[in-house]
Amino acid sequence: MKRDYFHQLLEQRSEGRLVGIPSYCTANPIVIQAVLQQAKRFDEPVLIEATSNQVNQFGGYTGMQPADYRDFVYGIADSMGFERSKIILAGDHLGPQPFQKQPAAEAMENSKKMVELYVKAGYTKIHLDTSMRVADDSREERLSDYTIARRGAELMKVCEQAYQELLKTQPDAPHPVFIIGSEVPIPGGAQVQEEMEVTKPEDFLGTLKAYREVFTEAGLMDLWQYVIAVVVQPGVEFGDADVHMYDPEAAASLCAALKDCPENIMFEGHSTDYQSPEALKGMVRDGVGILKVGPALTFAAREALFALCHIEDEMIEDEAARSHYIDVVEQVMMENPSNWAKYYHGTELEKALKRAYSYSDRSRYYMGDERIQAAQEKLFQNLRRVDIPMGLLHQYMPFQYIEVRDGRLSMDPHALVMDAVRVVCEDYNYATR
């Protein structure tokens, strides 16, 4: 087997090297630009991921199918002179996640079509997640490991068929690798409890056992070599205002089970957003070779845009000429509450604060709205017409102030937002390299 990047990563980890890779899960253009810009410094691939809710055959909340998202990312890369060959495209939670209201037969048919489109579009890291109940599953008990594994095996077959089809037109296409398991809450974070339940070692091993047995029964063991990671909950999570930090002692038994496991695999950690650099590095050390991050990236971009809006208020005297970016975001979210109303609770003030500042950053679902995009562009144009005093920049964007002061960053508002995202990426570079 030709050694793809992930198998090389596994080999390096088996040799004792504490390396990993961030998985940047986003459909925000500025975030993708920032991710690619910072990745230019490294002679390694960058992993960019779409979820089944974002991107599927029905468009998801971005309106994009897998090939559309691929072309969207590649278009940004081309405009920046970033090599397409250094981009690994990934699909996250591919399975019945978007189809849970359908009965199993229908949900699985839709899931099969979705994974087929992802593989044919050239995505090479596929998270097969069949852990969620669909309409005709029992509400009284969790799905068994074997039901989950059997559904996962069905999707694996479709992925392999799609890959064989892809080879007819792209004979050099690398074989996709697969992530199994799901120990994560609702997309975008959960309400953090004081006690975070780490995946039990027996549950991790039970997942592997069930998949191995089902693969054997289905004659799929020749594909087992492409299963490179299992999603676990190592004890990290974030909610509206809280972050549950990684505790190595709490995860010790889970990490010991991985070290004793005969399989050459690693963990994939979800919801690693807002962890400290040292916590992220500790997770990589303890077995989490893939660190998935999403809301923290868009949170940083949103925070920077809000800061620029405050700078605009100081610099643009004519109120009618201002972008009113913050107000436009709030207006759009209030007109269409479907992406936040189920998740943000409390008084009207508390909900307003969450819409603007929650770590879950459900404002990211609205960033593609034409009104928000127009306000963003007006904000950028206004600030390009003025000379922002360094003291004012320091007031609202102290990290970017340092970069501008030292000549590493221009005062262009677009560049300032990208740099705010870079600051987040640097924590992951520190942890994984």
XYZ file of C-alpha atoms in Angstrom:
433
model
C 0.000 0.000 0.000
C 1.280 3.456 -0.900
C 1.805 5.333 2.358
C -0.588 8.254 2.467
C -0.055 11.156 4.852
C -2.132 9.620 7.658
C -0.316 6.290 7.591
C 2.970 8.201 7.630
C 1.642 10.079 10.642
C 0.809 6.791 12.353
C 4.308 5.511 11.641
C 5.870 8.634 13.117
C 3.705 8.342 16.219
C 4.617 4.664 16.608
C 8.262 5.751 16.558
C 7.581 8.046 19.495
C 7.271 11.353 17.654
C 4.553 13.521 19.207
C 2.996 14.741 15.987
C -0.545 15.226 14.770
C -2.644 17.349 12.449
C -5.351 19.970 12.984
C -8.605 19.482 11.116
C -10.005 22.893 10.217
C -13.757 22.509 9.869
C -15.217 25.622 8.263
C -16.992 27.074 5.249
C -16.043 30.682 6.030
C -13.957 32.187 3.188
C -11.829 34.458 5.408
C -11.122 31.575 7.783
C -10.073 29.308 4.904
C -7.825 32.072 3.553
C -6.215 32.457 6.964
C -5.753 28.706 7.389
C -4.068 28.418 3.997
C -1.958 31.545 4.501
C -0.453 30.265 7.754
C 0.024 26.788 6.251
C 2.320 28.192 3.568
C 5.079 28.223 6.179
C 5.107 24.434 6.468
C 6.053 21.716 4.010
C 3.089 19.644 5.132
C -0.517 19.255 4.011
C -3.384 21.205 5.521
C -6.600 19.388 6.441
C -9.884 21.198 5.686
C -13.156 19.563 6.625
C -16.843 19.873 5.793
C -19.595 18.335 7.915
C -22.655 16.492 6.690
C -24.849 19.340 7.937
C -22.800 21.913 6.037
C -22.376 20.016 2.785
C -24.459 17.176 1.352
C -26.376 16.205 -1.789
C -29.180 18.577 -0.784
C -26.830 21.492 -0.180
C -26.714 21.533 3.632
C -26.799 24.910 5.312
C -24.100 26.234 2.953
C -26.037 25.327 -0.196
C -23.043 23.285 -1.395
C -22.700 19.680 -2.496
C -19.318 17.971 -1.927
C -17.937 18.917 -5.347
C -19.058 22.515 -4.812
C -17.254 22.760 -1.485
C -14.131 21.215 -3.051
C -14.193 23.810 -5.830
C -14.887 26.554 -3.283
C -11.787 25.622 -1.274
C -9.660 25.116 -4.375
C -10.791 28.479 -5.760
C -9.582 30.219 -2.608
C -6.326 28.260 -2.771
C -5.772 29.176 -6.426
C -6.327 32.872 -5.694
C -3.620 32.684 -3.030
C -1.119 30.599 -4.964
C -1.537 27.680 -2.561
C -0.914 24.241 -4.059
C -4.046 22.118 -4.345
C -1.940 19.001 -3.823
C -1.185 20.141 -0.256
C -4.871 20.264 0.695
C -6.503 17.208 2.261
C -10.286 17.420 2.009
C -12.306 15.649 4.683
C -15.935 14.814 5.393
C -17.152 14.769 8.992
C -20.110 12.896 10.533
C -20.958 11.297 7.204
C -23.996 9.139 7.852
C -27.584 9.719 8.936
C -26.831 12.941 10.844
C -28.813 15.156 8.403
C -31.491 12.492 7.879
C -32.432 11.515 11.440
C -36.121 12.243 10.926
C -36.287 9.558 8.228
C -36.732 5.792 8.782
C -33.555 3.721 8.666
C -33.931 2.468 5.082
C -34.424 5.969 3.680
C -31.822 7.573 5.934
C -29.217 5.003 4.930
C -29.948 5.403 1.217
C -29.427 9.135 1.567
C -26.265 8.502 3.588
C -24.930 6.201 0.881
C -25.495 8.816 -1.789
C -23.792 11.431 0.359
C -20.617 9.394 0.998
C -20.502 8.419 -2.669
C -20.435 12.097 -3.668
C -17.763 12.909 -1.096
C -15.432 10.148 -2.295
C -16.014 10.857 -5.986
C -15.234 14.522 -5.325
C -11.797 13.518 -4.018
C -12.223 13.752 -0.253
C -9.656 11.450 1.316
C -10.476 11.554 5.041
C -13.937 10.183 5.713
C -15.554 10.056 9.144
C -18.237 7.366 8.989
C -20.683 8.205 11.763
C -23.758 6.005 12.096
C -24.142 6.425 15.839
C -27.303 8.522 15.815
C -30.855 7.171 15.999
C -33.142 7.551 13.000
C -36.940 7.720 12.958
C -37.716 4.050 13.496
C -34.943 3.299 15.995
C -35.885 2.717 19.618
C -35.991 5.880 21.742
C -35.461 3.861 24.895
C -31.899 2.644 24.411
C -28.738 3.609 22.571
C -27.876 1.911 19.329
C -25.752 -1.167 19.825
C -22.146 -1.153 18.687
C -23.056 -3.807 16.138
C -25.927 -1.827 14.620
C -23.617 1.167 14.341
C -20.856 -0.978 12.820
C -23.176 -2.682 10.324
C -24.457 0.646 9.084
C -20.881 1.910 8.940
C -19.860 -1.133 6.903
C -22.666 -0.439 4.431
C -21.291 3.045 3.909
C -17.735 1.713 3.658
C -18.797 -0.527 0.762
C -20.251 2.449 -1.066
C -17.094 4.467 -0.444
C -14.960 1.699 -1.927
C -17.197 1.421 -4.990
C -17.038 5.190 -5.434
C -13.256 5.123 -5.126
C -12.985 2.437 -7.796
C -15.120 4.625 -10.064
C -12.893 7.600 -9.329
C -9.805 5.634 -10.354
C -11.176 5.311 -13.890
C -10.739 9.040 -14.450
C -8.082 9.770 -11.813
C -5.780 6.727 -11.663
C -3.439 8.439 -9.176
C -6.196 9.310 -6.703
C -5.150 8.248 -3.180
C -7.332 5.777 -1.336
C -9.493 7.481 1.301
C -8.836 6.738 4.954
C -11.625 6.316 7.488
C -12.458 7.501 10.965
C -15.023 5.524 12.965
C -16.821 6.178 16.219
C -18.636 9.193 17.605
C -18.305 10.477 21.157
C -19.403 14.046 20.544
C -22.410 16.180 21.458
C -24.521 18.383 19.193
C -22.553 20.142 16.440
C -20.999 23.374 17.637
C -20.638 22.547 21.311
C -22.780 21.574 24.258
C -23.821 22.970 27.582
C -20.797 22.074 29.695
C -21.465 20.194 32.918
C -19.105 20.156 35.858
C -18.336 16.489 35.284
C -17.203 15.660 31.762
C -17.538 11.973 30.962
C -14.460 10.657 29.210
C -14.938 7.693 26.871
C -14.597 4.482 28.843
C -11.795 2.193 27.651
C -14.288 -0.658 27.254
C -16.448 1.505 24.964
C -13.469 2.407 22.782
C -12.403 -1.245 22.585
C -16.014 -2.322 22.043
C -16.243 -0.062 18.996
C -13.127 -1.636 17.514
C -14.325 -5.158 18.294
C -17.740 -4.603 16.723
C -16.310 -3.080 13.563
C -13.718 -5.832 13.194
C -16.337 -8.559 13.536
C -18.756 -6.864 11.143
C -15.992 -6.232 8.614
C -15.023 -9.898 8.814
C -18.626 -11.015 8.289
C -19.025 -8.632 5.352
C -15.738 -9.602 3.697
C -14.310 -6.119 4.148
C -11.162 -6.890 6.121
C -8.989 -5.880 3.172
C -10.251 -2.344 3.858
C -9.451 -2.444 7.580
C -5.971 -1.066 6.831
C -7.629 2.239 5.912
C -9.290 2.695 9.303
C -6.813 5.035 10.940
C -8.604 6.622 13.905
C -11.501 6.396 16.332
C -13.424 9.432 17.570
C -13.430 9.517 21.370
C -14.315 12.014 24.066
C -11.019 12.702 25.879
C -12.770 15.118 28.225
C -12.893 18.396 26.290
C -15.945 20.466 25.492
C -17.264 24.005 25.314
C -20.634 25.644 25.744
C -21.920 29.196 25.561
C -19.559 30.571 28.184
C -17.594 27.609 29.533
C -14.715 25.484 28.342
C -13.959 22.095 29.872
C -10.173 21.870 29.695
C -8.266 18.700 28.999
C -7.332 16.760 32.125
C -4.650 14.123 31.420
C -5.421 12.273 34.636
C -9.106 11.926 33.761
C -8.169 10.541 30.336
C -5.350 8.292 31.591
C -7.203 4.962 31.399
C -8.561 5.731 27.927
C -5.111 6.695 26.662
C -3.595 3.588 28.246
C -6.112 1.452 26.351
C -4.907 2.985 23.084
C -1.272 2.284 23.930
C -2.108 -1.339 24.708
C -4.304 -1.724 21.626
C -2.784 -3.981 18.930
C -4.318 -1.845 16.159
C -2.145 0.842 14.576
C -4.600 3.686 15.081
C -4.929 7.017 16.849
C -7.719 9.031 18.396
C -9.573 11.870 16.730
C -10.701 14.561 19.133
C -13.695 16.780 18.396
C -14.650 20.048 20.105
C -11.013 20.893 20.850
C -11.874 24.584 20.363
C -10.679 27.076 23.005
C -8.233 24.661 24.620
C -4.900 26.118 25.713
C -1.811 25.360 23.599
C -0.442 23.136 26.368
C -3.742 21.254 26.663
C -3.754 20.637 22.911
C -0.146 19.439 23.045
C -1.045 17.132 25.925
C -3.866 15.605 23.889
C -1.485 14.920 20.987
C 1.002 13.383 23.426
C -1.695 11.119 24.863
C -2.982 9.724 21.571
C -5.209 12.326 19.924
C -3.466 12.645 16.572
C -6.258 14.579 14.849
C -7.535 17.755 16.518
C -10.776 19.030 15.040
C -11.535 22.744 15.396
C -14.303 24.883 13.919
C -16.259 27.399 16.019
C -13.080 28.832 17.584
C -11.963 29.875 14.094
C -15.174 31.664 13.178
C -15.389 33.090 16.714
C -11.984 34.712 16.141
C -13.081 36.108 12.769
C -16.346 37.420 14.250
C -14.494 38.969 17.178
C -12.139 40.763 14.784
C -15.008 42.017 12.636
C -16.789 43.365 15.709
C -13.554 45.081 16.790
C -13.254 46.697 13.364
C -16.860 47.848 13.655
C -15.997 49.645 16.895
C -12.975 51.220 15.192
C -15.256 52.295 12.340
C -17.599 53.982 14.815
C -14.647 56.027 16.066
C -13.292 56.889 12.611
C -16.373 57.473 10.436
C -18.218 60.554 11.647
C -21.258 60.192 9.389
C -23.369 57.506 11.046
C -25.295 56.890 7.828
C -22.035 56.024 6.083
C -21.076 53.360 8.597
C -21.561 49.646 7.939
C -23.376 48.942 11.221
C -21.973 45.436 10.871
C -22.834 44.302 14.408
C -26.421 45.498 14.036
C -26.818 43.764 10.668
C -25.641 40.449 12.096
C -28.142 40.743 14.941
C -30.963 41.679 12.564
C -30.325 38.714 10.257
C -30.133 36.284 13.184
C -33.372 37.628 14.661
C -35.217 37.334 11.355
C -34.217 33.681 11.004
C -33.772 32.138 14.467
C -33.739 28.503 13.286
C -29.978 28.104 13.781
C -29.817 29.480 17.310
C -33.219 29.452 19.062
C -32.970 25.799 20.184
C -29.539 26.367 21.687
C -29.573 29.804 23.302
C -31.766 30.154 26.398
C -32.371 32.689 29.169
C -33.603 36.251 29.357
C -33.746 38.442 26.259
C -30.479 40.072 27.318
C -28.811 36.707 27.892
C -29.917 35.438 24.480
C -28.707 38.631 22.803
C -25.296 38.224 24.439
C -25.129 34.607 23.297
C -26.019 35.518 19.719
C -23.069 37.883 19.707
C -20.489 36.276 21.984
C -21.253 32.591 22.642
C -18.322 30.206 22.252
C -20.709 28.036 20.239
C -20.684 30.865 17.675
C -23.917 30.029 15.953
C -23.578 33.328 14.093
C -21.330 31.368 11.728
C -24.434 29.879 10.116
C -25.389 33.368 8.913
C -22.100 34.723 7.582
C -22.974 33.895 3.973
C -26.113 36.085 4.077
C -25.957 38.778 1.401
C -26.732 41.570 3.871
C -23.929 40.504 6.214
C -21.520 40.155 3.309
C -22.476 43.623 2.063
C -21.999 45.111 5.545
C -18.600 43.417 5.811
C -17.480 44.828 2.490
C -18.695 48.317 3.456
C -16.818 48.006 6.759
C -13.615 47.116 4.905
C -14.049 49.951 2.378
C -14.666 52.517 5.096
C -11.565 51.528 7.018
C -9.420 51.502 3.898
C -10.248 55.196 3.420
C -8.865 56.269 6.790
C -5.611 56.039 8.707
C -6.331 54.047 11.861
C -4.270 55.416 14.767
C -2.047 52.788 16.298
C -3.451 53.566 19.735
C -6.970 52.856 18.482
C -5.840 49.577 16.926
C -4.205 48.647 20.225
C -7.468 49.350 22.065
C -9.531 46.878 20.069
C -7.018 44.462 18.458
C -3.950 44.234 20.729
C -2.532 41.062 19.141
C -2.777 42.535 15.658
C -1.295 45.802 16.957
C 1.917 43.928 17.799
C 2.097 42.399 14.320
C 1.485 45.780 12.638
C 3.939 47.554 14.946
C 6.678 45.069 14.143
C 6.090 45.239 10.385
C 4.725 41.718 9.930
C 1.142 42.743 9.126
C -0.516 45.487 7.119
C -3.301 47.677 8.482
C -5.695 46.399 5.811
C -8.929 45.317 7.576
C -9.146 42.021 5.692
C -5.584 41.183 6.738
C -6.388 42.085 10.344
C -9.297 39.604 10.418
C -7.182 36.874 8.843
C -4.502 37.432 11.452
C -7.024 36.983 14.257
C -7.727 33.507 12.865
C -3.999 32.848 12.524
C -3.602 33.349 16.263
C -5.904 30.346 16.815
C -4.088 28.274 14.202
C -0.772 28.885 15.953
C -2.000 26.998 19.020
C -2.621 23.955 16.807
C 0.721 24.334 15.034
C 2.402 24.308 18.432
C 0.494 21.223 19.508
C 0.946 19.097 16.401
C 4.426 19.898 15.088
